[in-house]
Short mmCIF file of C-alpha atoms in Angstrom, two decimals:
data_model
loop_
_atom_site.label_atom_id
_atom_site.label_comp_id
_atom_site.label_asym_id
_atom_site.label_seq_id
_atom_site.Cartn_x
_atom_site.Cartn_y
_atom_site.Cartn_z
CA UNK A 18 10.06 -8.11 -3.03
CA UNK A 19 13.28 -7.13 -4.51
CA UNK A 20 16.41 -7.31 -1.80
CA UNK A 21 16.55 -3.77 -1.28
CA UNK A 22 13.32 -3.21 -0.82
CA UNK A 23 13.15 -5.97 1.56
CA UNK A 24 16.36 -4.05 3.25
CA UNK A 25 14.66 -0.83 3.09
CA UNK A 26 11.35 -1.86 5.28
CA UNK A 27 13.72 -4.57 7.59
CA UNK A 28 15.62 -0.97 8.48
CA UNK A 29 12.42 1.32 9.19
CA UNK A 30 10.57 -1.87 11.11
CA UNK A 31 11.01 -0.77 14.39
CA UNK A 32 10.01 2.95 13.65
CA UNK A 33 7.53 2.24 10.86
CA UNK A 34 4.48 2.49 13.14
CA UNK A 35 5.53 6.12 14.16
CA UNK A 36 6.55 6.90 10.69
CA UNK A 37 3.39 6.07 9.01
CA UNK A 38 0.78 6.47 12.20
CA UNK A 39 -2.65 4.71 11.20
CA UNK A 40 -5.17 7.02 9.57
CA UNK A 41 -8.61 6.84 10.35
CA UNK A 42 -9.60 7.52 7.22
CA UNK A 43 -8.65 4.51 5.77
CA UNK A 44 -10.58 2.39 8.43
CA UNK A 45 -13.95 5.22 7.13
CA UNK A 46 -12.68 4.61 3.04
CA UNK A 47 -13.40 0.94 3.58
CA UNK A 48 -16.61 1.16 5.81
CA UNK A 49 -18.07 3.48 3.20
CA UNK A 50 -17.43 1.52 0.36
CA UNK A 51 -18.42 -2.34 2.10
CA UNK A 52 -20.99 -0.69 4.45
CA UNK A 53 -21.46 -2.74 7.56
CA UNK A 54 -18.28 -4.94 8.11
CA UNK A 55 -19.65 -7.72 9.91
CA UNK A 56 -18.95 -10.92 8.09
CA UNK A 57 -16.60 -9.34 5.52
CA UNK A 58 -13.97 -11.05 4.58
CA UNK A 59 -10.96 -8.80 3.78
CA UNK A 60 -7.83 -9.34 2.29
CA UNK A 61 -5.19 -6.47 3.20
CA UNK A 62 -1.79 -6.73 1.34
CA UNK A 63 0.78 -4.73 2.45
CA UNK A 64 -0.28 -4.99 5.84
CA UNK A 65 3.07 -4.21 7.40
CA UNK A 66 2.59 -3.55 11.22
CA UNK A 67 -1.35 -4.11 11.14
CA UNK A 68 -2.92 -1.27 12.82
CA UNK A 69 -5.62 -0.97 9.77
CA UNK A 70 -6.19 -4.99 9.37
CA UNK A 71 -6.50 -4.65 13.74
CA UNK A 72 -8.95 -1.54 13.31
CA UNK A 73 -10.75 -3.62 10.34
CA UNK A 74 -11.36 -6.81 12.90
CA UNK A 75 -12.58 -4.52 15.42
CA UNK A 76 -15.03 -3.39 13.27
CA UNK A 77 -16.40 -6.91 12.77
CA UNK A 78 -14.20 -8.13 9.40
CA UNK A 79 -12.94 -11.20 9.31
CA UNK A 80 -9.37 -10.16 7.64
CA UNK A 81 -6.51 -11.73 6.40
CA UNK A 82 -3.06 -9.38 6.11
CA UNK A 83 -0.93 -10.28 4.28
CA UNK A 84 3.58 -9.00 3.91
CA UNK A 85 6.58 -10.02 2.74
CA UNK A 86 8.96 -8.49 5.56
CA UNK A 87 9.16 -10.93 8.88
CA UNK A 88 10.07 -7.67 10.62
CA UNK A 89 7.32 -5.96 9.92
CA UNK A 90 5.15 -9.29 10.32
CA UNK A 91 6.10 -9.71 14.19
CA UNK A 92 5.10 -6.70 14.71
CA UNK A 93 1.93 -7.10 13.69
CA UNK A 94 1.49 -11.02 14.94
CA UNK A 95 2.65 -9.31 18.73
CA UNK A 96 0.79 -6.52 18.69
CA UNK A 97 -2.30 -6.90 17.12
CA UNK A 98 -4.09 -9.49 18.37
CA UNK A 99 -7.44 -10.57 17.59
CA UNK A 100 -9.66 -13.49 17.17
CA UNK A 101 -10.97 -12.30 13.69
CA UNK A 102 -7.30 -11.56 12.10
CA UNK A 103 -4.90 -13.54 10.68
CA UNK A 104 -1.25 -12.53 9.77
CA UNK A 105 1.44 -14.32 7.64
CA UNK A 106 4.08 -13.90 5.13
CA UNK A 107 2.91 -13.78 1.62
CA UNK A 108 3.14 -12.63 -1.96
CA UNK A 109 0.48 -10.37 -3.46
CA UNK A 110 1.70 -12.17 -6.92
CA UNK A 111 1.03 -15.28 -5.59
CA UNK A 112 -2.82 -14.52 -4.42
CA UNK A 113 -4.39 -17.30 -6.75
CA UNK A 114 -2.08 -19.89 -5.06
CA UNK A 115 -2.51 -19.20 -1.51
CA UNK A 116 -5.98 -18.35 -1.24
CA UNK A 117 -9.44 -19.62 -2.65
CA UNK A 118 -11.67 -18.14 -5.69
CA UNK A 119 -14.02 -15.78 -4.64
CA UNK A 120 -12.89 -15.79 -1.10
CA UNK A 121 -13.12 -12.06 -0.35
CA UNK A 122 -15.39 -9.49 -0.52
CA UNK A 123 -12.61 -6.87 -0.77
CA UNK A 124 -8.85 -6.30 -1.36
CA UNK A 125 -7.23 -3.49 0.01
CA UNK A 126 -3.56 -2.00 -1.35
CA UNK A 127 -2.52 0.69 0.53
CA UNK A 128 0.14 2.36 1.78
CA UNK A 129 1.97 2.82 -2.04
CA UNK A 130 2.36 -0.64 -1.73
CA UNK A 131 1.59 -1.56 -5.76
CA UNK A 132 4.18 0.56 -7.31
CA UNK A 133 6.93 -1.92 -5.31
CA UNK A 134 6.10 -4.20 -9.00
CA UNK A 135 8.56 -2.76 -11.15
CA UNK A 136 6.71 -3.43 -14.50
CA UNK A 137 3.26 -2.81 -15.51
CA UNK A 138 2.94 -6.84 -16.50
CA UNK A 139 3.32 -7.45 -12.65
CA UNK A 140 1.27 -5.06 -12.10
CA UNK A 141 -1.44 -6.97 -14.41
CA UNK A 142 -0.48 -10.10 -12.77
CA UNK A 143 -1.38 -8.83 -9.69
CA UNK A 144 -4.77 -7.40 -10.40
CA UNK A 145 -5.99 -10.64 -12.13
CA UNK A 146 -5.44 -12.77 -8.91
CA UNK A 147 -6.86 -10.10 -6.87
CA UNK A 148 -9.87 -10.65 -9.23
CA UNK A 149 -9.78 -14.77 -9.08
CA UNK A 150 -10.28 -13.96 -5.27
CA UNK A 151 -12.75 -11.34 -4.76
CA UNK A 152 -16.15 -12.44 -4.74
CA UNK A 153 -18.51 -11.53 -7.68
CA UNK A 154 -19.30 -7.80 -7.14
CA UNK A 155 -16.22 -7.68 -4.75
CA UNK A 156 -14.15 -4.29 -4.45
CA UNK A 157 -10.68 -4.12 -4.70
CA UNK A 158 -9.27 -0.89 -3.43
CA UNK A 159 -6.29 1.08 -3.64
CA UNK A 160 -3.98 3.90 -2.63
CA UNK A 161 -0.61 5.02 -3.94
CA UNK A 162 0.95 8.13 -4.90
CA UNK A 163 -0.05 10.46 -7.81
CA UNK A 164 2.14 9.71 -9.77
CA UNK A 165 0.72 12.33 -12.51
CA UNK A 166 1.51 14.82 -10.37
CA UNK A 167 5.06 13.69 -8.70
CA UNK A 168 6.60 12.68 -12.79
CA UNK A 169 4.73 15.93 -14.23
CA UNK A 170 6.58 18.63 -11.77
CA UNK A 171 8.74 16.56 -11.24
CA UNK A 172 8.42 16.16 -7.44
CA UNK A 173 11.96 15.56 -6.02
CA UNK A 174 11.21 15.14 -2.22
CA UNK A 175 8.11 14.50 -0.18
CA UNK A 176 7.32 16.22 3.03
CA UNK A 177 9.26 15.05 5.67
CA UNK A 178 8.45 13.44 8.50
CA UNK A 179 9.82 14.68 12.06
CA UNK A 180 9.03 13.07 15.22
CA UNK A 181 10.37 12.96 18.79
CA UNK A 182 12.61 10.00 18.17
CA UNK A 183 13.08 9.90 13.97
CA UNK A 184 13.49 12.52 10.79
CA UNK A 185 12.97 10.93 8.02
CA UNK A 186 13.30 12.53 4.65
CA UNK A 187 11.78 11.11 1.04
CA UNK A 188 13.55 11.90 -2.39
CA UNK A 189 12.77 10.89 -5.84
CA UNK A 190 15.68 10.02 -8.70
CA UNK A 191 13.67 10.19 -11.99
CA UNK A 192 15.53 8.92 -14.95
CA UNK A 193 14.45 9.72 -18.49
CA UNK A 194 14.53 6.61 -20.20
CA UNK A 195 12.83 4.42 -17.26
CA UNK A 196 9.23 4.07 -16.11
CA UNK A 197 11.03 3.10 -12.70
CA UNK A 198 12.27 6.47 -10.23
CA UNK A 199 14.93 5.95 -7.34
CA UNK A 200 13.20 6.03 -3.95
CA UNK A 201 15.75 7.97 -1.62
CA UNK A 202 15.05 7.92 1.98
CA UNK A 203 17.30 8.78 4.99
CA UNK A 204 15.97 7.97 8.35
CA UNK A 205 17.77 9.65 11.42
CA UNK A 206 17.25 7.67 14.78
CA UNK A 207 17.68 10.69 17.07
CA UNK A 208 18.45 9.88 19.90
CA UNK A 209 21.92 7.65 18.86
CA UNK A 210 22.48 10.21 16.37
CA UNK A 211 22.47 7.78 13.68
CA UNK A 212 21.11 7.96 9.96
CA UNK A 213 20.40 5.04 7.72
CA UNK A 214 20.12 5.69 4.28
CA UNK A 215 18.52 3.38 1.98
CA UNK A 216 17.23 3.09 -2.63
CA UNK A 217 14.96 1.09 -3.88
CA UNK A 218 13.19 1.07 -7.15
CA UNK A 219 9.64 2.34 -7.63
CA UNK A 220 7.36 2.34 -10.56
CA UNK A 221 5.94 5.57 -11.58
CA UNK A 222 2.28 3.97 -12.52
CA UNK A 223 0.52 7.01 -13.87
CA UNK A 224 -3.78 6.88 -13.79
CA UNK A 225 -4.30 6.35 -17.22
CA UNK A 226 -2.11 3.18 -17.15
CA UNK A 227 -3.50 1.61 -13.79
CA UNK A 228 -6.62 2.17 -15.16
CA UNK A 229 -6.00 0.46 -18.76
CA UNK A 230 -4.40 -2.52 -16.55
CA UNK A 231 -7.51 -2.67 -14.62
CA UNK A 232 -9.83 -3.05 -17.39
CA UNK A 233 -7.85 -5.85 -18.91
CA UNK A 234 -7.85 -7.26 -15.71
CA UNK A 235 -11.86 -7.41 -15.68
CA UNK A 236 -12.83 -4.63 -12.92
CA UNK A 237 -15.65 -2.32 -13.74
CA UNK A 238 -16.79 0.77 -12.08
CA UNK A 239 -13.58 2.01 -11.45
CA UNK A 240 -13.02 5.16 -9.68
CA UNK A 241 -9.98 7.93 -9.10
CA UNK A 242 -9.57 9.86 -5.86
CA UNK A 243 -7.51 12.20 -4.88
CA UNK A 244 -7.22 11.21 -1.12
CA UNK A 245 -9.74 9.12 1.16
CA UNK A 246 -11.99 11.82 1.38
CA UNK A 247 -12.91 10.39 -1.88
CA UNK A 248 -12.53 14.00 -3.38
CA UNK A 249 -12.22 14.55 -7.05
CA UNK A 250 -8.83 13.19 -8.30
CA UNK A 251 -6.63 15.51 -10.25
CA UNK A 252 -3.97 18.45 -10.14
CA UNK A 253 -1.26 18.84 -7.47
CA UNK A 254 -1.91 16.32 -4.56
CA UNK A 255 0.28 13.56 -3.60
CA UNK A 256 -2.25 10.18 -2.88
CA UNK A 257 -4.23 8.69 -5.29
CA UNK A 258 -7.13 6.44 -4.39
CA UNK A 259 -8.78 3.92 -6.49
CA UNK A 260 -12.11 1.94 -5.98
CA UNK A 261 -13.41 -1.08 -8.44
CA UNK A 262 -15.34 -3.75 -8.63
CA UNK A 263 -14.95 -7.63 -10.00
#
């Protein structure tokens, strides 16, 4: 994780959880596409503060999560405890390293958390040790943004998000020459009256190229939505959701 990336989630940490609330349809994406969780083993990068790797125990998984912020880690090792989860600091390009082949019958990315590898070659990287880990006939699964739709418009801002205690407001920088955009956010801690502001570089990984990458990687089967719903993906919506197999 680049520094100010690692900046940017060490200064929303304590307000992540109400920022991005758990979504119960991630917890129903997974169930439908593994079926009955009992004895899966899951691998969840990204896993910041835990509340889907927590629901995914619950359920029955045995799951490993998996971050690179220590704030966002302590969160989740204090809060969600449970004798089928595991948290601890790691790399998602460092997955053929720190865990076995074919350990997992799935891989979850969520939360936008692929486009933080600023080239498509990382991006590759990535999905080839996700592969050496799955299980044959394993699913790795996905969610990020559209970018299709956000580079096509071009989006500048996503809706903001306004709570009791925070406001925190989204903006894009696009630049013509890069594949990367400027990720703008201002978070305002109401009730000190205080706003922290915060870049960090995203890649803008368009459909057509995640799915070339996955196909050199080795998945098959692979499959666009255009939310958890698993409705048809295309045309002006903001997630994108991806399903494949090893």
């Amino acid at each position: 994780m680049h520094d100010t990336q690692n900046t940017f989630y060490t200064s929303i940490s304590k307000y992540y959880s109400e920022i991005f609330p758990f979504n119960p349809m991630q917890l129903k994406f997974v169930q439908n596409k593994l079926g009955d969780l009992h004895g899966k083993q899951i691998l969840d990068i990204g896993c910041a503060t835990g509340e889907l790797a927590f629901q995914l125990a619950s359920g029955g998984a045995e799951v490993t999560g998996i971050d690179l912020n220590e704030d966002l880690l302590e969160q989740a090792i204090g809060n969600r405890k449970h004798e089928k989860l595991t948290f601890q600091q790691g790399n998602m390009l460092e997955l053929a390293q720190d865990f076995n082949q074919q350990q997992f019958d799935a891989v979850l990315c969520f939360g936008n958390t692929l486009v933080h590898l600023n080239s498509e070659e990382l991006v590759l990287q990535m999905l080839e040790g996700a592969k050496t880990v799955l299980k044959p006939g394993g699913q790795l699964l996905i969610q990020l943004l559209n970018y299709d739709y956000i580079c096509s418009e071009p989006v500048e801002a996503l809706p903001v998000i306004d709570t009791e205690n925070i406001r925190f407001v989204r903006r894009y920088n696009f630049a013509d020459d890069s594949e990367l955009v400027g990720f703008q956010t201002d978070l305002e801690i109401k009730a000190i009256n205080r706003i922290v502001s915060n870049e960090t570089p995203l890649l803008a990984l368009k459909s057509e190229a995640l799915k070339r990458l996955l196909e050199k990687a080795g998945f098959r089967n692979i499959q666009f939505y255009a939310n958890f719903k698993q409705d048809g993906f295309g045309g002006k919506h903001l997630p994108m959701v991806v399903s494949c197999e090893k």
